[in-house]
Amino acid sequence: MSESILSATELLALHTQYVIAWHLEEPAAVTGDALIALITGNHKENFQLWHAEDVARRTDVPASRIAQAKREIDRHNQQRNDFIEQIDCRLVELLQPAQTDCSFNSETPGMIIDRLSILSLKAYHMAEEAARADETPAYREKRADNLRILRRQRRHLAEALGDLVQGVRNRTQSFRVYHQLKMYNDPRMNPQLREASQEQT
């Protein structure tokens, strides 16, 4: 792919490649052309969000560590959603989707790419569970079944993304950018943050 559109196969390979690499070493700065950098950035936020969520569910660490994890989750989730919007904006530039005389998909390519990223993380961790030597054969078999389901869902979703992109190219389908307009991180729009800010002045 040039500064163009990843095929479903290329996208799945990119997600898988980074999930494996980032479990071996800290995620590096995102590089590549604009679209790939945005897709990788979204994937990186999901990767970090996944592991912050794991920490947030621990019961053997101080409350301060849980609070820290919750703030990390909030930050990564905000950035993840920002990347979804940026991916869609970039795809609008590349694909020039029709604005009339076609059906509009309620789920954008960026949203599907985000879901595929999360499915790649689920599949990686489910494969780990299916291979655990400290668990029973029944447990491992159940997790192997789960892994087959995840892989099938991932394949079907990738096919749906490919169909949408082809439909946009054929001018038979289209999509619109759904601007996130998140309010909870803005102290001017979140009443709790606004109240806290006013109390400090």
mmCIF file of C-alpha atoms in Angstrom:
data_model
loop_
_atom_site.group_PDB
_atom_site.id
_atom_site.type_symbol
_atom_site.label_atom_id
_atom_site.label_comp_id
_atom_site.label_asym_id
_atom_site.label_seq_id
_atom_site.Cartn_x
_atom_site.Cartn_y
_atom_site.Cartn_z
ATOM 1 C CA MET A 1 0.000 0.000 0.000
ATOM 2 C CA SER A 2 1.223 3.461 -0.904
ATOM 3 C CA GLU A 3 -0.528 6.390 0.788
ATOM 4 C CA SER A 4 -3.613 4.413 -0.062
ATOM 5 C CA ILE A 5 -5.877 1.890 1.605
ATOM 6 C CA LEU A 6 -4.671 -1.229 3.397
ATOM 7 C CA SER A 7 -6.288 -4.439 2.227
ATOM 8 C CA ALA A 8 -8.025 -6.495 4.895
ATOM 9 C CA THR A 9 -5.128 -8.967 4.851
ATOM 10 C CA GLU A 10 -2.548 -6.194 5.262
ATOM 11 C CA LEU A 11 -4.510 -4.612 8.097
ATOM 12 C CA LEU A 12 -4.817 -7.880 10.029
ATOM 13 C CA ALA A 13 -1.097 -8.532 9.517
ATOM 14 C CA LEU A 14 -0.200 -5.038 10.765
ATOM 15 C CA HIS A 15 -2.316 -5.437 13.913
ATOM 16 C CA THR A 16 -0.881 -8.889 14.620
ATOM 17 C CA GLN A 17 2.686 -7.769 14.010
ATOM 18 C CA TYR A 18 2.461 -4.918 16.501
ATOM 19 C CA VAL A 19 0.621 -6.897 19.172
ATOM 20 C CA ILE A 20 3.466 -9.421 19.164
ATOM 21 C CA ALA A 21 6.222 -6.792 19.007
ATOM 22 C CA TRP A 22 4.778 -4.636 21.773
ATOM 23 C CA HIS A 23 4.573 -7.588 24.141
ATOM 24 C CA LEU A 24 8.321 -8.014 23.693
ATOM 25 C CA GLU A 25 9.351 -4.378 24.019
ATOM 26 C CA GLU A 26 7.797 -1.010 24.798
ATOM 27 C CA PRO A 27 5.786 0.482 21.914
ATOM 28 C CA ALA A 28 7.964 2.863 19.918
ATOM 29 C CA ALA A 29 6.989 6.113 18.266
ATOM 30 C CA VAL A 30 4.539 5.643 15.418
ATOM 31 C CA THR A 31 6.055 5.963 11.928
ATOM 32 C CA GLY A 32 4.906 5.411 8.355
ATOM 33 C CA ASP A 33 2.732 7.335 5.943
ATOM 34 C CA ALA A 34 -0.210 9.297 7.272
ATOM 35 C CA LEU A 35 -2.859 6.581 7.199
ATOM 36 C CA ILE A 36 -0.625 3.792 8.517
ATOM 37 C CA ALA A 37 0.637 6.083 11.281
ATOM 38 C CA LEU A 38 -2.945 6.847 12.322
ATOM 39 C CA ILE A 39 -3.979 3.174 12.263
ATOM 40 C CA THR A 40 -0.892 2.221 14.255
ATOM 41 C CA GLY A 41 -1.501 5.061 16.693
ATOM 42 C CA ASN A 42 -5.043 3.843 17.329
ATOM 43 C CA HIS A 43 -3.735 0.300 17.786
ATOM 44 C CA LYS A 44 -1.094 1.503 20.251
ATOM 45 C CA GLU A 45 -3.737 3.274 22.352
ATOM 46 C CA ASN A 46 -5.828 0.089 22.430
ATOM 47 C CA PHE A 47 -2.766 -1.930 23.454
ATOM 48 C CA GLN A 48 -1.994 0.430 26.344
ATOM 49 C CA LEU A 49 -5.668 0.701 27.276
ATOM 50 C CA TRP A 50 -5.954 -3.095 27.469
ATOM 51 C CA HIS A 51 -3.124 -3.384 29.979
ATOM 52 C CA ALA A 52 -4.261 -0.407 32.052
ATOM 53 C CA GLU A 53 -7.681 -2.085 32.297
ATOM 54 C CA ASP A 54 -5.962 -5.207 33.681
ATOM 55 C CA VAL A 55 -4.264 -3.158 36.405
ATOM 56 C CA ALA A 56 -7.506 -1.359 37.301
ATOM 57 C CA ARG A 57 -9.119 -4.693 38.214
ATOM 58 C CA ARG A 58 -6.489 -5.699 40.764
ATOM 59 C CA THR A 59 -7.480 -5.843 44.418
ATOM 60 C CA ASP A 60 -3.987 -6.251 45.893
ATOM 61 C CA VAL A 61 -2.565 -2.816 45.101
ATOM 62 C CA PRO A 62 -3.069 0.567 46.790
ATOM 63 C CA ALA A 63 -6.069 2.666 45.838
ATOM 64 C CA SER A 64 -3.674 5.272 44.457
ATOM 65 C CA ARG A 65 -2.450 2.760 41.844
ATOM 66 C CA ILE A 66 -6.016 1.992 40.804
ATOM 67 C CA ALA A 67 -6.747 5.715 40.515
ATOM 68 C CA GLN A 68 -3.641 6.114 38.368
ATOM 69 C CA ALA A 69 -4.763 3.246 36.133
ATOM 70 C CA LYS A 70 -8.225 4.781 35.777
ATOM 71 C CA ARG A 71 -6.670 8.054 34.621
ATOM 72 C CA GLU A 72 -4.484 6.153 32.163
ATOM 73 C CA ILE A 73 -7.600 4.419 30.845
ATOM 74 C CA ASP A 74 -9.351 7.755 30.432
ATOM 75 C CA ARG A 75 -6.378 9.254 28.578
ATOM 76 C CA HIS A 76 -5.873 6.285 26.257
ATOM 77 C CA ASN A 77 -9.599 6.053 25.522
ATOM 78 C CA GLN A 78 -9.709 9.738 24.586
ATOM 79 C CA GLN A 79 -6.705 9.348 22.280
ATOM 80 C CA ARG A 80 -8.111 6.130 20.823
ATOM 81 C CA ASN A 81 -11.305 7.932 19.845
ATOM 82 C CA ASP A 82 -9.321 10.855 18.462
ATOM 83 C CA PHE A 83 -7.445 8.427 16.209
ATOM 84 C CA ILE A 84 -10.707 6.887 14.957
ATOM 85 C CA GLU A 85 -11.875 10.319 13.859
ATOM 86 C CA GLN A 86 -8.512 11.135 12.263
ATOM 87 C CA ILE A 87 -8.482 7.806 10.377
ATOM 88 C CA ASP A 88 -11.913 8.590 8.953
ATOM 89 C CA CYS A 89 -10.875 12.126 7.994
ATOM 90 C CA ARG A 90 -7.828 10.755 6.188
ATOM 91 C CA LEU A 91 -9.935 8.140 4.394
ATOM 92 C CA VAL A 92 -12.334 10.862 3.252
ATOM 93 C CA GLU A 93 -9.351 12.616 1.661
ATOM 94 C CA LEU A 94 -8.157 9.401 0.002
ATOM 95 C CA LEU A 95 -11.497 7.928 -1.069
ATOM 96 C CA GLN A 96 -13.589 11.058 -1.696
ATOM 97 C CA PRO A 97 -16.810 9.225 -0.706
ATOM 98 C CA ALA A 98 -20.042 10.162 -2.468
ATOM 99 C CA GLN A 99 -22.421 12.411 -0.586
ATOM 100 C CA THR A 100 -25.607 11.589 -2.500
ATOM 101 C CA ASP A 101 -27.322 8.722 -4.343
ATOM 102 C CA CYS A 102 -25.925 5.902 -2.167
ATOM 103 C CA SER A 103 -26.447 4.266 1.201
ATOM 104 C CA PHE A 104 -24.502 5.565 4.195
ATOM 105 C CA ASN A 105 -22.904 3.068 6.549
ATOM 106 C CA SER A 106 -23.626 3.801 10.221
ATOM 107 C CA GLU A 107 -20.241 2.380 11.219
ATOM 108 C CA THR A 108 -17.281 4.173 9.683
ATOM 109 C CA PRO A 109 -14.058 2.540 8.463
ATOM 110 C CA GLY A 110 -12.235 4.040 11.447
ATOM 111 C CA MET A 111 -14.691 2.430 13.846
ATOM 112 C CA ILE A 112 -14.253 -0.957 12.154
ATOM 113 C CA ILE A 113 -10.463 -0.630 12.195
ATOM 114 C CA ASP A 114 -10.657 0.133 15.913
ATOM 115 C CA ARG A 115 -12.783 -2.976 16.517
ATOM 116 C CA LEU A 116 -10.314 -5.078 14.535
ATOM 117 C CA SER A 117 -7.496 -3.741 16.692
ATOM 118 C CA ILE A 118 -9.310 -4.826 19.835
ATOM 119 C CA LEU A 119 -10.074 -8.240 18.346
ATOM 120 C CA SER A 120 -6.376 -8.754 17.608
ATOM 121 C CA LEU A 121 -5.599 -8.082 21.265
ATOM 122 C CA LYS A 122 -8.342 -10.450 22.409
ATOM 123 C CA ALA A 123 -7.047 -13.176 20.090
ATOM 124 C CA TYR A 124 -3.458 -12.757 21.309
ATOM 125 C CA HIS A 125 -4.420 -13.022 24.966
ATOM 126 C CA MET A 126 -6.906 -15.832 24.354
ATOM 127 C CA ALA A 127 -4.132 -17.795 22.620
ATOM 128 C CA GLU A 128 -2.018 -17.306 25.757
ATOM 129 C CA GLU A 129 -4.852 -18.678 27.874
ATOM 130 C CA ALA A 130 -5.307 -21.659 25.555
ATOM 131 C CA ALA A 131 -1.637 -22.548 26.038
ATOM 132 C CA ARG A 132 -1.419 -22.230 29.840
ATOM 133 C CA ALA A 133 0.391 -25.191 31.361
ATOM 134 C CA ASP A 134 -0.958 -24.372 34.841
ATOM 135 C CA GLU A 135 -4.596 -24.859 33.788
ATOM 136 C CA THR A 136 -6.709 -27.923 33.168
ATOM 137 C CA PRO A 137 -7.204 -29.500 29.735
ATOM 138 C CA ALA A 138 -10.885 -28.523 29.907
ATOM 139 C CA TYR A 139 -9.935 -24.886 30.527
ATOM 140 C CA ARG A 140 -7.467 -24.881 27.642
ATOM 141 C CA GLU A 141 -10.017 -26.501 25.324
ATOM 142 C CA LYS A 142 -12.626 -23.882 26.229
ATOM 143 C CA ARG A 143 -10.171 -21.063 25.561
ATOM 144 C CA ALA A 144 -9.190 -22.685 22.244
ATOM 145 C CA ASP A 145 -12.874 -22.651 21.288
ATOM 146 C CA ASN A 146 -13.035 -18.973 22.268
ATOM 147 C CA LEU A 147 -9.982 -18.296 20.121
ATOM 148 C CA ARG A 148 -11.599 -19.905 17.076
ATOM 149 C CA ILE A 149 -14.655 -17.699 17.569
ATOM 150 C CA LEU A 150 -12.507 -14.558 17.868
ATOM 151 C CA ARG A 151 -10.551 -15.395 14.732
ATOM 152 C CA ARG A 152 -13.763 -16.026 12.813
ATOM 153 C CA GLN A 153 -15.272 -12.738 14.034
ATOM 154 C CA ARG A 154 -12.091 -10.913 13.105
ATOM 155 C CA ARG A 155 -12.098 -12.409 9.615
ATOM 156 C CA HIS A 156 -15.765 -11.533 9.057
ATOM 157 C CA LEU A 157 -15.271 -7.973 10.288
ATOM 158 C CA ALA A 158 -12.242 -7.518 8.031
ATOM 159 C CA GLU A 159 -14.357 -8.712 5.099
ATOM 160 C CA ALA A 160 -17.049 -6.184 6.037
ATOM 161 C CA LEU A 161 -14.433 -3.418 6.042
ATOM 162 C CA GLY A 162 -13.211 -4.515 2.632
ATOM 163 C CA ASP A 163 -16.789 -4.538 1.306
ATOM 164 C CA LEU A 164 -17.390 -1.030 2.661
ATOM 165 C CA VAL A 165 -14.220 0.379 1.117
ATOM 166 C CA GLN A 166 -15.061 -1.250 -2.219
ATOM 167 C CA GLY A 167 -18.592 0.121 -2.018
ATOM 168 C CA VAL A 168 -17.215 3.612 -1.409
ATOM 169 C CA ARG A 169 -14.910 3.232 -4.405
ATOM 170 C CA ASN A 170 -17.858 2.038 -6.541
ATOM 171 C CA ARG A 171 -19.984 4.967 -5.294
ATOM 172 C CA THR A 172 -22.670 2.565 -4.047
ATOM 173 C CA GLN A 173 -21.884 3.062 -0.328
ATOM 174 C CA SER A 174 -20.573 5.939 1.681
ATOM 175 C CA PHE A 175 -19.806 7.106 5.206
ATOM 176 C CA ARG A 176 -19.573 10.313 7.145
ATOM 177 C CA VAL A 177 -17.028 11.300 9.788
ATOM 178 C CA TYR A 178 -18.582 11.129 13.244
ATOM 179 C CA HIS A 179 -16.803 13.804 15.256
ATOM 180 C CA GLN A 180 -16.229 12.557 18.799
ATOM 181 C CA LEU A 181 -16.833 15.869 20.616
ATOM 182 C CA LYS A 182 -15.916 14.331 23.963
ATOM 183 C CA MET A 183 -16.900 16.534 26.885
ATOM 184 C CA TYR A 184 -15.667 14.793 30.018
ATOM 185 C CA ASN A 185 -11.984 15.781 29.725
ATOM 186 C CA ASP A 186 -12.699 19.463 29.132
ATOM 187 C CA PRO A 187 -12.827 21.408 32.437
ATOM 188 C CA ARG A 188 -15.114 23.947 30.796
ATOM 189 C CA MET A 189 -17.749 21.333 29.906
ATOM 190 C CA ASN A 190 -17.408 18.736 32.677
ATOM 191 C CA PRO A 191 -19.326 20.179 35.654
ATOM 192 C CA GLN A 192 -17.253 18.170 38.154
ATOM 193 C CA LEU A 193 -13.956 19.487 36.773
ATOM 194 C CA ARG A 194 -15.389 22.979 36.494
ATOM 195 C CA GLU A 195 -16.568 22.923 40.112
ATOM 196 C CA ALA A 196 -13.188 21.655 41.301
ATOM 197 C CA SER A 197 -11.404 24.367 39.348
ATOM 198 C CA GLN A 198 -13.640 27.071 40.830
ATOM 199 C CA GLU A 199 -13.044 25.760 44.368
ATOM 200 C CA GLN A 200 -9.277 26.086 43.878
ATOM 201 C CA THR A 201 -9.505 29.741 42.857
#
